[in-house]
Amino acid sequence: MSPSASSSSSSNLTITIGVLAIQGAFREHASHVNRLNTLHASTIRSVLVRTPEQLADCDALIMPGGESTAISLGCERIGLLEPLRKWVRDERPVWGTCAGMIMLAREASGGKKGGQQLIGGVDVRVGRNGFGSQIDSFETGLRIKGMEREEEPFNGVFIRAPVVDALLLPSDLEKVGVDQPTLVKRVDPNTLPESVPVPVTNTMAVPLTPTTELPANASEPPLPKLANAEQTLRIVVAPPLYDTSDPVSSAKKRPPIEILATLPEPVTTPKSPVNRPVAAHIAQRDPRMDIADRPAHDSQIVALRQGNILMTSFHPELTPDTRLHNLFVSKVVLPYKQQQQS
Ligand SMILES: NC(=O)CC[C@H](N)C(=O)O
């Protein structure tokens, strides 16, 4: 940020935070945003976003929790997917909570048949429903790095929340074919032992390590013969958002991942059978990801930031606490807006 972007300039600003309002807990997010107004010299206001035009008027965007397949389909139908991808490509501030986190991940496992469209932007693979189903919902006190009164736990509400399967190397960009906007890789979970770490030897399976090459023709491998096809793990991949003509140098320009909150224990035994293979993958941690505060298992990560993108696997809008909304505004949105104005 330039020195001219002093905090005094923030008093003249009006900050418009859009909340994607296709499905899910968007009203709760909007009301949390509005409550921040009294905390800042700038005017902070929320708007519900349902069209590309409404998005264009925003300084920042929140993608709420709900059902990522429904949100994704809704975005597709109203022509919001590409504007959202452009938003991320332009490095504008965005925060995804729960389903919103799934949308912003570069890869997602545990998807439905037929896959789903992702926006992408953050170099992680998340596992849908990785903590289990609705009845496995839980709340837990979290310490969130950089939040005001950091020592005071923030109540994380986890509802069919996504788990971080793995942090991905940015250089994986080169592995994603530009002609194939959404690839669905299929892995036969029967080939993966329950214990970790595992070498994947079945040639039908696409190994789950971040360094895996996709098949040269980038077409889907044939479906393995399974007793129960629902057990097949699907991984959907977001289209590449950045210039991949020189993947290595473009990957180097990617902002680092900052880990903001972790759980004390890894998620090694997801209750959902669909996600069991993910558990096997969890320990296949890429040691080249040298990141501060990285926990022993990537599955422990529940809040992270990459550049101007924030993602949390829990629902901060379902508690009265507005500290996380304030962190987004103070640490991501205001600096971005000030930089734009300087
Ligand atoms: N609370 C949530 O947002 C749940 C997310 C949901 N499991 C999904 O896949 O979209």
CSV table of C-alpha atoms and ligand atoms in Angstrom, one decimal:
chain,number,residue,atom,x,y,z
A,1,MET,CA,0.0,0.0,0.0
A,2,SER,CA,1.3,3.4,-0.8
A,3,PRO,CA,2.1,5.8,2.1
A,4,SER,CA,-0.5,8.2,0.8
A,5,ALA,CA,-3.2,5.7,1.7
A,6,SER,CA,-3.4,7.0,5.2
A,7,SER,CA,-6.1,5.9,7.6
A,8,SER,CA,-7.5,9.4,7.6
A,9,SER,CA,-8.6,8.9,4.0
A,10,SER,CA,-10.8,6.0,5.2
A,11,SER,CA,-13.2,8.5,6.8
A,12,ASN,CA,-14.4,9.7,3.4
A,13,LEU,CA,-15.0,6.3,2.0
A,14,THR,CA,-18.2,4.4,1.3
A,15,ILE,CA,-17.6,0.7,1.3
A,16,THR,CA,-20.2,-1.5,-0.5
A,17,ILE,CA,-20.0,-5.1,0.5
A,18,GLY,CA,-22.1,-7.3,-1.8
A,19,VAL,CA,-23.5,-10.6,-0.5
A,20,LEU,CA,-24.2,-13.2,-3.1
A,21,ALA,CA,-27.9,-13.8,-2.6
A,22,ILE,CA,-28.7,-16.9,-4.7
A,23,GLN,CA,-29.2,-19.3,-1.8
A,24,GLY,CA,-28.1,-19.8,1.8
A,25,ALA,CA,-27.4,-17.5,4.7
A,26,PHE,CA,-27.0,-14.3,2.8
A,27,ARG,CA,-29.4,-12.2,4.9
A,28,GLU,CA,-27.4,-12.9,8.1
A,29,HIS,CA,-24.2,-11.9,6.4
A,30,ALA,CA,-25.8,-8.6,5.2
A,31,SER,CA,-27.0,-7.8,8.7
A,32,HIS,CA,-23.6,-8.4,10.2
A,33,VAL,CA,-22.0,-6.2,7.6
A,34,ASN,CA,-24.5,-3.4,8.4
A,35,ARG,CA,-23.7,-3.7,12.1
A,36,LEU,CA,-20.0,-2.8,11.3
A,37,ASN,CA,-21.0,0.7,10.2
A,38,THR,CA,-20.7,2.1,13.7
A,39,LEU,CA,-17.2,0.8,14.1
A,40,HIS,CA,-15.6,2.6,11.2
A,41,ALA,CA,-15.2,6.1,10.1
A,42,SER,CA,-16.1,5.0,6.6
A,43,THR,CA,-19.7,4.1,5.6
A,44,ILE,CA,-20.0,0.4,5.4
A,45,ARG,CA,-23.1,-0.9,3.7
A,46,SER,CA,-24.3,-4.3,2.3
A,47,VAL,CA,-26.1,-5.0,-0.9
A,48,LEU,CA,-27.6,-8.3,-2.1
A,49,VAL,CA,-26.0,-9.4,-5.3
A,50,ARG,CA,-28.1,-11.3,-7.9
A,51,THR,CA,-26.9,-9.8,-11.2
A,52,PRO,CA,-23.6,-9.0,-12.8
A,53,GLU,CA,-24.6,-5.3,-12.6
A,54,GLN,CA,-25.1,-5.4,-8.8
A,55,LEU,CA,-21.8,-7.1,-8.5
A,56,ALA,CA,-20.1,-4.4,-10.5
A,57,ASP,CA,-21.2,-1.8,-7.9
A,58,CYS,CA,-19.5,-3.6,-5.0
A,59,ASP,CA,-16.1,-3.1,-3.4
A,60,ALA,CA,-16.1,-6.5,-1.9
A,61,LEU,CA,-18.1,-9.7,-2.0
A,62,ILE,CA,-19.2,-12.3,0.5
A,63,MET,CA,-20.2,-15.7,-0.7
A,64,PRO,CA,-22.4,-17.3,2.0
A,65,GLY,CA,-22.8,-20.8,3.3
A,66,GLY,CA,-25.7,-22.9,2.0
A,67,GLU,CA,-25.5,-25.5,-0.7
A,68,SER,CA,-22.6,-24.9,-3.1
A,69,THR,CA,-24.3,-27.0,-5.9
A,70,ALA,CA,-27.4,-24.8,-5.8
A,71,ILE,CA,-25.4,-21.6,-5.5
A,72,SER,CA,-23.2,-22.7,-8.4
A,73,LEU,CA,-26.2,-23.6,-10.6
A,74,GLY,CA,-27.9,-20.4,-9.7
A,75,CYS,CA,-24.8,-18.4,-10.7
A,76,GLU,CA,-24.6,-20.3,-14.0
A,77,ARG,CA,-28.2,-19.6,-14.8
A,78,ILE,CA,-28.0,-15.9,-14.2
A,79,GLY,CA,-24.7,-15.4,-15.9
A,80,LEU,CA,-22.7,-14.7,-12.8
A,81,LEU,CA,-20.0,-17.4,-13.0
A,82,GLU,CA,-17.8,-15.6,-15.4
A,83,PRO,CA,-18.2,-12.1,-13.7
A,84,LEU,CA,-17.3,-13.9,-10.4
A,85,ARG,CA,-14.2,-15.5,-12.0
A,86,LYS,CA,-13.2,-12.1,-13.4
A,87,TRP,CA,-13.7,-10.6,-9.9
A,88,VAL,CA,-11.2,-13.1,-8.5
A,89,ARG,CA,-8.8,-12.7,-11.4
A,90,ASP,CA,-8.9,-8.9,-10.8
A,91,GLU,CA,-7.9,-9.6,-7.2
A,92,ARG,CA,-10.9,-7.9,-5.7
A,93,PRO,CA,-11.8,-8.8,-2.1
A,94,VAL,CA,-14.0,-11.8,-1.6
A,95,TRP,CA,-14.8,-14.0,1.4
A,96,GLY,CA,-16.3,-17.4,1.1
A,97,THR,CA,-17.9,-19.1,4.1
A,98,CYS,CA,-18.7,-22.8,4.0
A,99,ALA,CA,-20.4,-23.3,0.6
A,100,GLY,CA,-18.7,-20.1,-0.5
A,101,MET,CA,-15.4,-21.6,0.5
A,102,ILE,CA,-16.1,-24.5,-1.8
A,103,MET,CA,-16.9,-22.2,-4.7
A,104,LEU,CA,-13.5,-20.4,-4.2
A,105,ALA,CA,-11.4,-23.5,-4.0
A,106,ARG,CA,-9.4,-24.5,-7.0
A,107,GLU,CA,-10.5,-28.1,-6.5
A,108,ALA,CA,-13.4,-29.8,-4.6
A,109,SER,CA,-13.9,-33.4,-3.8
A,110,GLY,CA,-17.0,-35.3,-2.7
A,111,GLY,CA,-19.1,-33.6,-5.3
A,112,LYS,CA,-22.4,-34.8,-6.8
A,113,LYS,CA,-22.7,-36.8,-10.0
A,114,GLY,CA,-22.3,-34.4,-12.9
A,115,GLY,CA,-20.0,-32.2,-10.9
A,116,GLN,CA,-20.4,-28.5,-10.2
A,117,GLN,CA,-18.9,-25.3,-11.4
A,118,LEU,CA,-16.3,-23.7,-9.1
A,119,ILE,CA,-15.1,-20.1,-9.3
A,120,GLY,CA,-11.6,-21.0,-8.0
A,121,GLY,CA,-9.0,-18.6,-6.8
A,122,VAL,CA,-7.5,-20.3,-3.8
A,123,ASP,CA,-4.9,-23.0,-4.2
A,124,VAL,CA,-6.6,-25.6,-2.0
A,125,ARG,CA,-8.6,-28.7,-2.5
A,126,VAL,CA,-11.6,-28.9,-0.2
A,127,GLY,CA,-13.7,-31.9,0.6
A,128,ARG,CA,-17.5,-31.3,0.6
A,129,ASN,CA,-19.2,-32.4,3.8
A,130,GLY,CA,-15.8,-33.5,5.0
A,131,PHE,CA,-16.9,-33.3,8.7
A,132,GLY,CA,-19.9,-35.5,8.1
A,133,SER,CA,-23.6,-34.8,7.5
A,134,GLN,CA,-26.0,-32.5,9.1
A,135,ILE,CA,-26.2,-34.5,12.4
A,136,ASP,CA,-22.4,-34.1,12.7
A,137,SER,CA,-22.7,-30.3,12.9
A,138,PHE,CA,-20.8,-28.9,15.8
A,139,GLU,CA,-19.6,-25.6,17.4
A,140,THR,CA,-16.2,-24.9,18.7
A,141,GLY,CA,-14.1,-22.0,20.0
A,142,LEU,CA,-11.5,-20.8,17.5
A,143,ARG,CA,-8.6,-18.5,17.8
A,144,ILE,CA,-8.4,-16.5,14.7
A,145,LYS,CA,-5.1,-14.8,13.8
A,146,GLY,CA,-5.3,-11.0,13.3
A,147,MET,CA,-8.8,-10.7,14.7
A,148,GLU,CA,-9.5,-8.1,17.4
A,149,ARG,CA,-9.4,-9.6,20.9
A,150,GLU,CA,-7.6,-12.6,19.4
A,151,GLU,CA,-7.4,-14.4,22.7
A,152,GLU,CA,-11.2,-14.4,23.0
A,153,PRO,CA,-12.4,-17.5,21.2
A,154,PHE,CA,-14.7,-17.1,18.2
A,155,ASN,CA,-17.5,-19.5,18.1
A,156,GLY,CA,-17.1,-21.5,14.9
A,157,VAL,CA,-20.4,-23.1,13.7
A,158,PHE,CA,-19.7,-26.0,11.4
A,159,ILE,CA,-22.7,-27.3,9.4
A,160,ARG,CA,-21.9,-29.9,6.7
A,161,ALA,CA,-18.7,-28.0,6.4
A,162,PRO,CA,-16.0,-28.5,3.9
A,163,VAL,CA,-12.7,-29.8,5.1
A,164,VAL,CA,-9.3,-28.7,3.6
A,165,ASP,CA,-8.1,-31.8,1.9
A,166,ALA,CA,-4.8,-30.3,0.9
A,167,LEU,CA,-3.0,-27.1,0.1
A,168,LEU,CA,-2.0,-27.2,-3.6
A,169,LEU,CA,1.1,-25.9,-5.1
A,170,PRO,CA,0.5,-22.9,-7.3
A,171,SER,CA,2.6,-24.6,-10.0
A,172,ASP,CA,-0.2,-27.1,-10.4
A,173,LEU,CA,-1.6,-24.4,-12.7
A,174,GLU,CA,0.4,-26.0,-15.4
A,175,LYS,CA,-1.3,-29.3,-14.9
A,176,VAL,CA,-4.8,-27.9,-15.7
A,177,GLY,CA,-5.6,-28.0,-19.4
A,178,VAL,CA,-6.9,-24.7,-20.6
A,179,ASP,CA,-9.2,-26.3,-23.1
A,180,GLN,CA,-11.0,-28.2,-20.3
A,181,PRO,CA,-12.8,-25.8,-18.1
A,182,THR,CA,-14.1,-28.4,-15.7
A,183,LEU,CA,-12.4,-31.7,-15.4
A,184,VAL,CA,-13.8,-34.4,-13.3
A,185,LYS,CA,-11.3,-36.9,-12.1
A,186,ARG,CA,-12.6,-40.1,-10.7
A,187,VAL,CA,-10.9,-42.3,-8.1
A,188,ASP,CA,-12.0,-45.7,-7.0
A,189,PRO,CA,-12.1,-45.5,-3.2
A,190,ASN,CA,-11.8,-49.2,-3.0
A,191,THR,CA,-8.2,-48.9,-4.2
A,192,LEU,CA,-7.3,-46.6,-1.3
A,193,PRO,CA,-6.5,-48.2,2.0
A,194,GLU,CA,-8.1,-46.5,5.0
A,195,SER,CA,-4.7,-45.8,6.6
A,196,VAL,CA,-2.4,-43.0,5.6
A,197,PRO,CA,-0.2,-42.2,3.8
A,198,VAL,CA,-0.9,-44.4,0.8
A,199,PRO,CA,0.7,-44.9,-2.6
A,200,VAL,CA,-2.0,-45.2,-5.2
A,201,THR,CA,-1.1,-48.0,-7.5
A,202,ASN,CA,-4.3,-48.7,-9.4
A,203,THR,CA,-3.9,-47.5,-12.9
A,204,MET,CA,-7.6,-46.7,-13.1
A,205,ALA,CA,-7.2,-44.2,-10.3
A,206,VAL,CA,-5.9,-40.7,-10.6
A,207,PRO,CA,-3.5,-40.3,-7.6
A,208,LEU,CA,-4.5,-37.6,-5.3
A,209,THR,CA,-1.2,-35.9,-4.7
A,210,PRO,CA,-1.0,-32.3,-5.8
A,211,THR,CA,1.9,-33.2,-8.1
A,212,THR,CA,-0.2,-35.6,-10.1
A,213,GLU,CA,-0.2,-35.1,-13.8
A,214,LEU,CA,-3.6,-35.3,-15.5
A,215,PRO,CA,-3.8,-37.8,-18.3
A,216,ALA,CA,-2.1,-36.3,-21.4
A,217,ASN,CA,-5.4,-36.0,-23.3
A,218,ALA,CA,-7.1,-34.5,-20.3
A,219,SER,CA,-10.1,-36.6,-20.8
A,220,GLU,CA,-11.8,-38.4,-18.0
A,221,PRO,CA,-10.4,-41.8,-17.2
A,222,PRO,CA,-12.9,-44.6,-17.6
A,223,LEU,CA,-15.1,-45.1,-14.6
A,224,PRO,CA,-13.9,-47.9,-12.4
A,225,LYS,CA,-16.3,-50.8,-11.9
A,226,LEU,CA,-17.8,-50.3,-8.5
A,227,ALA,CA,-20.4,-52.1,-6.5
A,228,ASN,CA,-21.7,-48.8,-5.5
A,229,ALA,CA,-21.1,-46.0,-7.9
A,230,GLU,CA,-21.9,-43.4,-5.3
A,231,GLN,CA,-18.7,-44.3,-3.6
A,232,THR,CA,-16.7,-42.9,-6.4
A,233,LEU,CA,-14.8,-39.9,-5.3
A,234,ARG,CA,-15.2,-37.0,-7.7
A,235,ILE,CA,-12.9,-34.0,-7.8
A,236,VAL,CA,-14.0,-31.0,-9.7
A,237,VAL,CA,-11.5,-28.5,-10.8
A,238,ALA,CA,-12.0,-24.8,-11.4
A,239,PRO,CA,-10.9,-23.5,-14.8
A,240,PRO,CA,-7.6,-21.8,-14.7
A,241,LEU,CA,-8.0,-18.2,-13.7
A,242,TYR,CA,-4.6,-16.9,-14.5
A,243,ASP,CA,-2.4,-16.9,-17.6
A,244,THR,CA,-1.0,-20.4,-18.0
A,245,SER,CA,1.1,-19.7,-21.0
A,246,ASP,CA,4.1,-19.4,-18.6
A,247,PRO,CA,2.7,-21.4,-15.7
A,248,VAL,CA,5.8,-21.3,-13.6
A,249,SER,CA,6.2,-17.5,-13.6
A,250,SER,CA,2.4,-17.0,-13.3
A,251,ALA,CA,2.4,-19.4,-10.3
A,252,LYS,CA,5.2,-17.4,-8.7
A,253,LYS,CA,3.0,-14.3,-8.8
A,254,ARG,CA,0.3,-16.0,-6.7
A,255,PRO,CA,0.0,-14.5,-3.2
A,256,PRO,CA,1.0,-16.8,-0.4
A,257,ILE,CA,-1.5,-18.7,1.7
A,258,GLU,CA,-1.9,-17.4,5.2
A,259,ILE,CA,-3.4,-19.8,7.8
A,260,LEU,CA,-5.7,-17.9,10.1
A,261,ALA,CA,-7.4,-20.6,12.2
A,262,THR,CA,-7.0,-24.3,12.8
A,263,LEU,CA,-8.7,-27.1,14.7
A,264,PRO,CA,-6.7,-28.9,17.4
A,265,GLU,CA,-7.3,-32.3,15.8
A,266,PRO,CA,-7.1,-33.5,12.1
A,267,VAL,CA,-10.2,-34.8,10.4
A,268,THR,CA,-8.8,-38.3,9.6
A,269,THR,CA,-12.1,-40.2,9.6
A,270,PRO,CA,-14.8,-38.2,7.9
A,271,LYS,CA,-18.2,-39.8,8.7
A,272,SER,CA,-19.4,-39.5,5.2
A,273,PRO,CA,-18.4,-42.7,3.2
A,274,VAL,CA,-18.2,-40.6,0.1
A,275,ASN,CA,-15.4,-38.7,1.7
A,276,ARG,CA,-13.5,-41.6,3.2
A,277,PRO,CA,-10.9,-41.6,0.4
A,278,VAL,CA,-10.2,-37.9,1.3
A,279,ALA,CA,-9.1,-39.0,4.7
A,280,ALA,CA,-6.5,-41.2,3.0
A,281,HIS,CA,-5.4,-38.2,1.1
A,282,ILE,CA,-5.2,-35.8,4.0
A,283,ALA,CA,-1.8,-37.1,5.1
A,284,GLN,CA,-0.4,-36.8,1.7
A,285,ARG,CA,0.8,-33.4,2.6
A,286,ASP,CA,3.1,-31.7,0.2
A,287,PRO,CA,6.2,-30.8,2.2
A,288,ARG,CA,7.2,-28.2,-0.4
A,289,MET,CA,4.3,-26.0,0.9
A,290,ASP,CA,6.4,-24.1,3.4
A,291,ILE,CA,3.8,-22.0,5.2
A,292,ALA,CA,3.9,-20.4,8.6
A,293,ASP,CA,1.5,-21.8,11.2
A,294,ARG,CA,0.7,-24.8,9.0
A,295,PRO,CA,-0.8,-27.5,11.2
A,296,ALA,CA,0.3,-31.2,11.2
A,297,HIS,CA,-2.7,-32.0,8.9
A,298,ASP,CA,-4.1,-29.7,6.3
A,299,SER,CA,-7.5,-30.9,7.4
A,300,GLN,CA,-7.1,-28.8,10.6
A,301,ILE,CA,-7.2,-25.6,8.6
A,302,VAL,CA,-10.6,-23.8,8.9
A,303,ALA,CA,-9.8,-20.2,8.0
A,304,LEU,CA,-7.2,-19.0,5.5
A,305,ARG,CA,-6.4,-16.1,3.3
A,306,GLN,CA,-4.7,-15.9,-0.1
A,307,GLY,CA,-4.2,-12.4,-1.3
A,308,ASN,CA,-7.6,-10.7,-1.2
A,309,ILE,CA,-9.5,-13.9,-0.8
A,310,LEU,CA,-10.6,-15.1,2.7
A,311,MET,CA,-12.2,-18.5,3.3
A,312,THR,CA,-13.7,-20.0,6.4
A,313,SER,CA,-15.3,-23.5,6.6
A,314,PHE,CA,-17.7,-22.4,9.3
A,315,HIS,CA,-20.6,-19.9,9.5
A,316,PRO,CA,-19.6,-16.7,11.3
A,317,GLU,CA,-22.9,-15.0,10.4
A,318,LEU,CA,-24.8,-17.5,12.6
A,319,THR,CA,-23.3,-16.1,15.8
A,320,PRO,CA,-23.8,-12.5,17.1
A,321,ASP,CA,-20.0,-11.9,16.9
A,322,THR,CA,-19.1,-9.5,14.1
A,323,ARG,CA,-15.3,-9.7,14.7
A,324,LEU,CA,-14.6,-11.9,11.6
A,325,HIS,CA,-16.7,-9.6,9.4
A,326,ASN,CA,-14.7,-6.7,10.8
A,327,LEU,CA,-11.4,-8.5,10.1
A,328,PHE,CA,-12.5,-8.9,6.4
A,329,VAL,CA,-13.4,-5.2,6.2
A,330,SER,CA,-10.4,-3.9,8.2
A,331,LYS,CA,-7.7,-6.2,6.8
A,332,VAL,CA,-8.8,-6.9,3.3
A,333,VAL,CA,-11.5,-4.5,2.0
A,334,LEU,CA,-10.3,-1.2,3.4
A,335,PRO,CA,-6.7,-1.6,2.4
A,336,TYR,CA,-7.8,-2.6,-1.1
A,337,LYS,CA,-10.1,0.3,-1.4
A,338,GLN,CA,-7.5,2.8,-0.1
A,339,GLN,CA,-5.0,1.4,-2.5
A,340,GLN,CA,-7.5,1.8,-5.4
A,341,GLN,CA,-8.0,5.4,-4.4
A,342,SER,CA,-4.3,6.4,-4.0
B,1,LIG,N1,-23.2,-25.1,5.5
B,1,LIG,C1,-22.7,-25.1,4.3
B,1,LIG,O1,-22.5,-24.2,3.6
B,1,LIG,C2,-22.6,-26.5,3.8
B,1,LIG,C3,-22.0,-26.6,2.4
B,1,LIG,C4,-22.5,-27.9,1.7
B,1,LIG,N2,-22.0,-29.1,2.3
B,1,LIG,C5,-22.1,-27.8,0.2
B,1,LIG,O2,-21.5,-28.7,-0.2
B,1,LIG,O3,-22.3,-26.9,-0.4
